[in-house]
Tab-separated table of C-alpha atoms and ligand atoms in Angstrom:
chain	number	residue	atom	x	y	z
Y	24	MET	CA	83.190	76.339	140.679
Y	25	GLY	CA	80.081	75.061	138.896
Y	26	LEU	CA	79.579	72.468	136.239
Y	27	PHE	CA	81.094	74.596	133.531
Y	28	GLY	CA	83.943	75.728	135.700
Y	29	LYS	CA	84.975	72.124	135.795
Y	30	LEU	CA	84.116	71.327	132.191
Y	31	PHE	CA	85.487	74.362	130.469
Y	32	GLY	CA	88.258	74.750	133.002
Y	33	LYS	CA	90.851	77.483	132.981
Y	34	LYS	CA	88.956	80.726	132.450
Y	35	GLU	CA	87.752	82.772	135.369
Y	36	HIS	CA	85.370	85.638	134.837
Y	37	ASP	CA	84.964	88.943	136.515
Y	38	VAL	CA	81.228	88.998	136.233
Y	39	GLN	CA	79.179	86.893	138.592
Y	40	LYS	CA	76.313	85.310	136.763
Y	41	PRO	CA	73.083	84.607	138.586
Y	42	GLN	CA	72.497	80.969	139.482
Y	43	THR	CA	69.030	80.782	138.007
Y	44	LEU	CA	68.460	81.704	134.413
Y	45	SER	CA	65.285	82.044	132.441
Y	46	PRO	CA	64.919	79.592	129.561
Y	47	PRO	CA	66.660	80.774	126.396
Y	48	THR	CA	64.507	82.632	123.921
Y	49	PRO	CA	64.626	81.748	120.221
Y	50	ALA	CA	66.717	83.885	117.884
Y	51	PRO	CA	64.798	86.736	116.301
Y	52	THR	CA	65.622	85.952	112.680
Y	53	PRO	CA	67.785	82.924	112.082
Y	54	ARG	CA	69.487	83.100	108.714
Y	55	ALA	CA	68.910	79.478	107.825
Y	56	ALA	CA	66.994	77.580	110.453
Y	57	PRO	CA	67.384	73.839	109.977
Y	58	ALA	CA	63.924	73.310	111.484
Y	59	PRO	CA	61.916	76.391	110.434
Y	60	ALA	CA	58.599	74.761	111.380
Y	61	ASP	CA	59.206	75.034	115.102
Y	62	GLN	CA	61.963	77.685	115.012
Y	63	VAL	CA	64.288	75.485	116.988
Y	64	ILE	CA	67.912	76.498	116.761
Y	65	ARG	CA	69.852	73.379	115.913
Y	66	VAL	CA	73.041	72.324	114.281
Y	67	PRO	CA	72.167	69.480	111.888
Y	68	CYS	CA	74.105	66.233	112.065
Y	69	ASN	CA	76.796	65.716	109.426
Y	70	GLN	CA	75.728	62.131	108.879
Y	71	CYS	CA	71.964	61.828	109.312
Y	72	ASN	CA	68.817	63.937	109.743
Y	73	GLY	CA	69.412	64.362	113.477
Y	74	HIS	CA	71.044	67.288	115.233
Y	75	TYR	CA	73.832	67.736	117.727
Y	76	LYS	CA	73.228	67.941	121.454
Y	77	VAL	CA	75.816	68.821	124.064
Y	78	ARG	CA	76.674	65.845	126.224
Y	79	ASP	CA	78.938	65.319	129.163
Y	80	GLY	CA	81.220	62.378	128.522
Y	81	LYS	CA	84.037	60.652	130.296
Y	82	TYR	CA	86.514	63.096	128.755
Y	83	GLY	CA	84.397	66.227	129.099
Y	84	MET	CA	81.809	67.976	126.999
Y	85	PHE	CA	81.200	67.142	123.381
Y	86	ALA	CA	78.351	67.221	120.883
Y	87	GLY	CA	76.657	63.973	119.940
Y	88	CYS	CA	73.892	63.220	117.452
Y	89	SER	CA	70.316	63.173	118.716
Y	90	ASN	CA	69.876	59.813	116.949
Y	91	TYR	CA	72.485	58.097	119.087
Y	92	PRO	CA	72.982	55.119	119.317
Y	93	THR	CA	71.797	54.643	115.716
Y	94	CYS	CA	74.078	57.499	114.626
Y	95	LYS	CA	77.400	57.856	116.372
Y	96	SER	CA	78.468	61.174	114.841
Y	97	THR	CA	80.171	63.513	117.314
Y	98	LEU	CA	81.743	66.944	117.192
Y	99	LYS	CA	84.184	68.585	119.530
Y	100	LEU	CA	82.634	71.547	121.272
Y	101	PRO	CA	84.650	74.164	119.330
Y	102	ASP	CA	83.555	72.554	116.059
Y	103	LEU	CA	79.932	72.685	117.158
Y	104	VAL	CA	80.324	76.391	117.900
Y	105	LEU	CA	82.000	77.030	114.535
Y	106	LYS	CA	79.261	75.165	112.699
Y	107	TYR	CA	76.638	77.151	114.595
Y	108	LEU	CA	78.328	80.407	113.541
Y	109	GLU	CA	78.533	79.243	109.952
Y	110	ILE	CA	74.792	78.514	109.860
Y	111	TYR	CA	73.422	81.334	112.000
Y	112	GLY	CA	76.074	84.010	112.137
Y	113	LEU	CA	76.469	86.111	115.263
Y	114	ASN	CA	74.173	88.729	116.750
Y	115	ILE	CA	75.610	92.188	117.179
Y	116	TYR	CA	74.049	94.240	119.971
Y	117	ARG	CA	74.036	97.991	120.303
Y	118	TRP	CA	73.067	100.317	123.086
Y	119	ASP	CA	73.789	103.881	124.076
Y	120	LYS	CA	75.970	104.870	126.950
Y	121	GLU	CA	77.024	108.199	128.312
Y	122	CYS	CA	80.614	108.974	127.376
Y	123	TYR	CA	82.613	109.438	130.581
Y	124	LYS	CA	84.589	112.218	128.920
Y	125	CYS	CA	82.183	114.432	126.961
Y	126	GLY	CA	78.967	113.335	128.678
Y	127	LYS	CA	77.106	112.785	125.404
Y	128	LYS	CA	75.314	109.574	124.517
Y	129	THR	CA	77.296	107.368	122.202
Y	130	PRO	CA	76.451	103.980	120.710
Y	131	VAL	CA	78.514	100.994	121.818
Y	132	TYR	CA	78.471	97.574	120.223
Y	133	SER	CA	79.336	94.078	121.251
Y	134	TYR	CA	78.505	90.460	120.629
Y	135	TYR	CA	77.765	87.887	123.300
Y	136	LEU	CA	78.638	84.531	121.876
Y	137	ASP	CA	77.610	82.485	124.904
Y	138	TYR	CA	74.293	84.330	125.088
Y	139	ASP	CA	73.554	83.429	121.474
Y	140	LEU	CA	74.730	79.860	121.941
Y	141	ALA	CA	72.192	79.372	124.709
Y	142	GLU	CA	69.607	79.230	121.911
Y	143	LEU	CA	71.334	76.093	120.758
Y	144	ASP	CA	71.753	74.525	124.167
Y	145	GLU	CA	71.021	76.065	127.530
Y	146	ILE	CA	74.203	74.609	128.888
Y	147	PHE	CA	76.102	77.427	127.164
Y	148	SER	CA	74.434	79.945	129.448
Y	149	MET	CA	75.456	78.139	132.606
Y	150	GLY	CA	78.735	79.818	133.339
Y	151	GLY	CA	80.820	78.914	130.310
Y	152	PRO	CA	83.385	81.165	128.684
Y	153	THR	CA	82.168	84.597	127.700
Y	154	ALA	CA	83.238	86.266	124.485
Y	155	GLY	CA	82.495	89.809	123.464
Y	156	LEU	CA	84.112	92.644	121.586
Y	157	GLY	CA	87.878	92.288	121.908
Y	158	ASP	CA	87.847	88.498	122.271
Y	159	LEU	CA	87.335	87.196	118.733
Y	160	SER	CA	89.824	89.038	116.575
Y	161	TYR	CA	88.296	88.080	113.241
Y	162	ILE	CA	84.826	89.293	114.308
Y	163	ASP	CA	86.381	92.474	115.716
Y	164	GLU	CA	88.060	93.064	112.389
Y	165	LEU	CA	84.826	92.583	110.433
Y	166	LEU	CA	83.000	94.963	112.771
Y	167	SER	CA	85.646	97.659	112.707
Y	168	LYS	CA	85.359	97.758	108.909
Y	169	GLN	CA	81.628	98.381	109.184
Y	170	ILE	CA	81.347	100.483	112.334
Y	171	PRO	CA	83.784	103.418	112.343
Y	172	THR	CA	83.635	103.942	116.126
Y	173	ILE	CA	85.067	100.451	116.722
Y	174	GLN	CA	88.787	101.029	116.599
Y	175	MET	CA	92.070	99.411	117.521
Y	176	ARG	CA	93.420	100.920	120.710
Y	177	TYR	CA	96.546	100.411	122.735
Y	178	SER	CA	96.447	99.563	126.419
Y	179	ARG	CA	99.509	100.706	128.326
Y	180	PRO	CA	98.923	98.651	131.504
Y	181	THR	CA	98.755	95.369	129.585
Y	182	ASN	CA	100.983	96.487	126.698
Y	183	SER	CA	98.539	95.106	124.160
Y	184	LYS	CA	96.317	96.227	121.315
Y	185	TYR	CA	92.632	95.457	121.226
Y	186	MET	CA	89.506	96.466	119.407
Y	187	ALA	CA	87.219	98.711	121.430
Y	188	ASN	CA	84.290	101.097	121.248
Y	189	THR	CA	85.113	104.780	121.063
Y	190	CYS	CA	82.904	107.817	121.541
Y	191	GLU	CA	81.363	109.051	118.288
Y	192	HIS	CA	81.613	112.669	119.525
Y	193	CYS	CA	85.020	112.972	121.178
Y	194	GLY	CA	86.751	109.695	120.288
Y	195	ALA	CA	87.356	108.692	123.904
Y	196	LEU	CA	87.904	105.005	124.513
Y	197	GLN	CA	84.795	103.571	126.160
Y	198	GLY	CA	86.636	100.782	127.926
Y	199	ARG	CA	86.932	97.224	126.798
Y	200	ASN	CA	85.759	95.329	129.861
Y	201	TYR	CA	83.085	97.829	130.604
Y	202	VAL	CA	81.674	97.360	127.165
Y	203	VAL	CA	81.955	93.600	126.990
Y	204	ASP	CA	80.742	92.582	130.420
Y	205	ASP	CA	78.939	95.765	131.226
Y	206	PRO	CA	78.099	95.424	134.907
Y	207	HIS	CA	75.863	98.476	135.123
Y	208	GLU	CA	73.711	98.854	132.069
Y	209	ILE	CA	72.675	95.602	130.480
Y	210	ILE	CA	73.871	92.840	132.743
Y	211	GLY	CA	70.342	92.084	133.961
Y	212	GLU	CA	69.005	91.615	130.466
Y	213	LEU	CA	72.026	89.635	129.470
Y	214	TRP	CA	72.332	87.100	132.259
Y	215	HIS	CA	69.104	87.165	134.166
Y	216	ASP	CA	66.209	88.257	131.970
Y	217	ARG	CA	67.612	87.091	128.658
Y	218	GLY	CA	66.123	90.210	127.141
Y	219	MET	CA	68.794	91.260	124.678
Y	220	GLU	CA	66.408	91.456	121.727
Y	221	LYS	CA	65.832	95.137	122.387
Y	222	TYR	CA	69.546	95.745	121.861
Y	223	LEU	CA	69.813	93.689	118.705
Y	224	TYR	CA	71.578	95.738	116.058
Y	225	ARG	CA	71.889	93.090	113.376
Y	226	ARG	CA	73.059	89.603	112.696
Y	227	LEU	CA	76.530	89.357	111.303
Y	228	GLU	CA	76.851	86.646	108.680
Y	229	ILE	CA	80.093	84.733	108.736
Y	230	GLU	CA	80.792	83.236	105.330
Y	231	ASN	CA	84.034	81.611	106.361
Y	232	THR	CA	84.542	80.559	109.954
Y	233	ALA	CA	88.112	79.289	109.431
Y	234	PRO	CA	89.728	82.555	110.639
Y	235	LEU	CA	87.754	82.121	113.870
Y	236	ALA	CA	88.835	78.591	114.624
Y	237	LYS	CA	91.847	79.436	116.763
Y	238	ASP	CA	89.936	81.806	119.076
Y	239	ILE	CA	86.968	79.450	119.383
Y	240	ARG	CA	89.196	76.486	120.213
Y	241	GLN	CA	90.910	78.530	122.896
Y	242	LEU	CA	87.551	79.393	124.410
Y	243	TYR	CA	85.831	76.057	124.277
Y	244	LEU	CA	88.527	73.458	124.648
Y	245	GLN	CA	88.062	71.895	128.022
Y	246	GLY	CA	90.538	72.224	130.825
Y	247	GLU	CA	92.235	69.114	132.085
O	313	ZN	ZN1	73.395	61.783	113.174
O	314	ZN	ZN1	82.745	111.525	124.247
């Protein structure tokens, strides 16, 4: 278990991420960049003109102001993520896959929160929690209202409902895990090459992040 395994605790992931990652690339079009001059993705400090950086403290990861020790403002990690989403929104990615049932190409969509967060701090790309379609219910809800092929489906094995991509031709479920952590089609771009720009569909603005708070806390609260 790596650094993040220890820091973020609890969650295990099916997908093995490569050990070495390319440096994060800047977001294509930030909605409201705090530092537009150099295009740096930052969450501005609540109390001064600094910005938050992820730090590893005695009690785990947190965000502290870049002007420490002059400014002692801190944020819990989930609150940093929520503030990031409020400022920048979330990228929605789209690519085509062949429907297993009808064989036609159909668009599938997902978001990759940890991929986007790596713009803010590379530490988010180092094996932290992953979140994609089906993980953040409020985002799933927003997307399903805008993209008709994203629909609520029922899974018999786990006896649960979840939002998933469906084929635009035959309606077949495209598979939640396959879509979120796609091991065959885009995993290289996602975790190794950091080349997701070519799949960028659009940036989803999130006016109110409050409905997301519960899911984000669950993801980013550290394990004991
Ligand atoms: Zn500050
Ligand atoms: Zn189909």
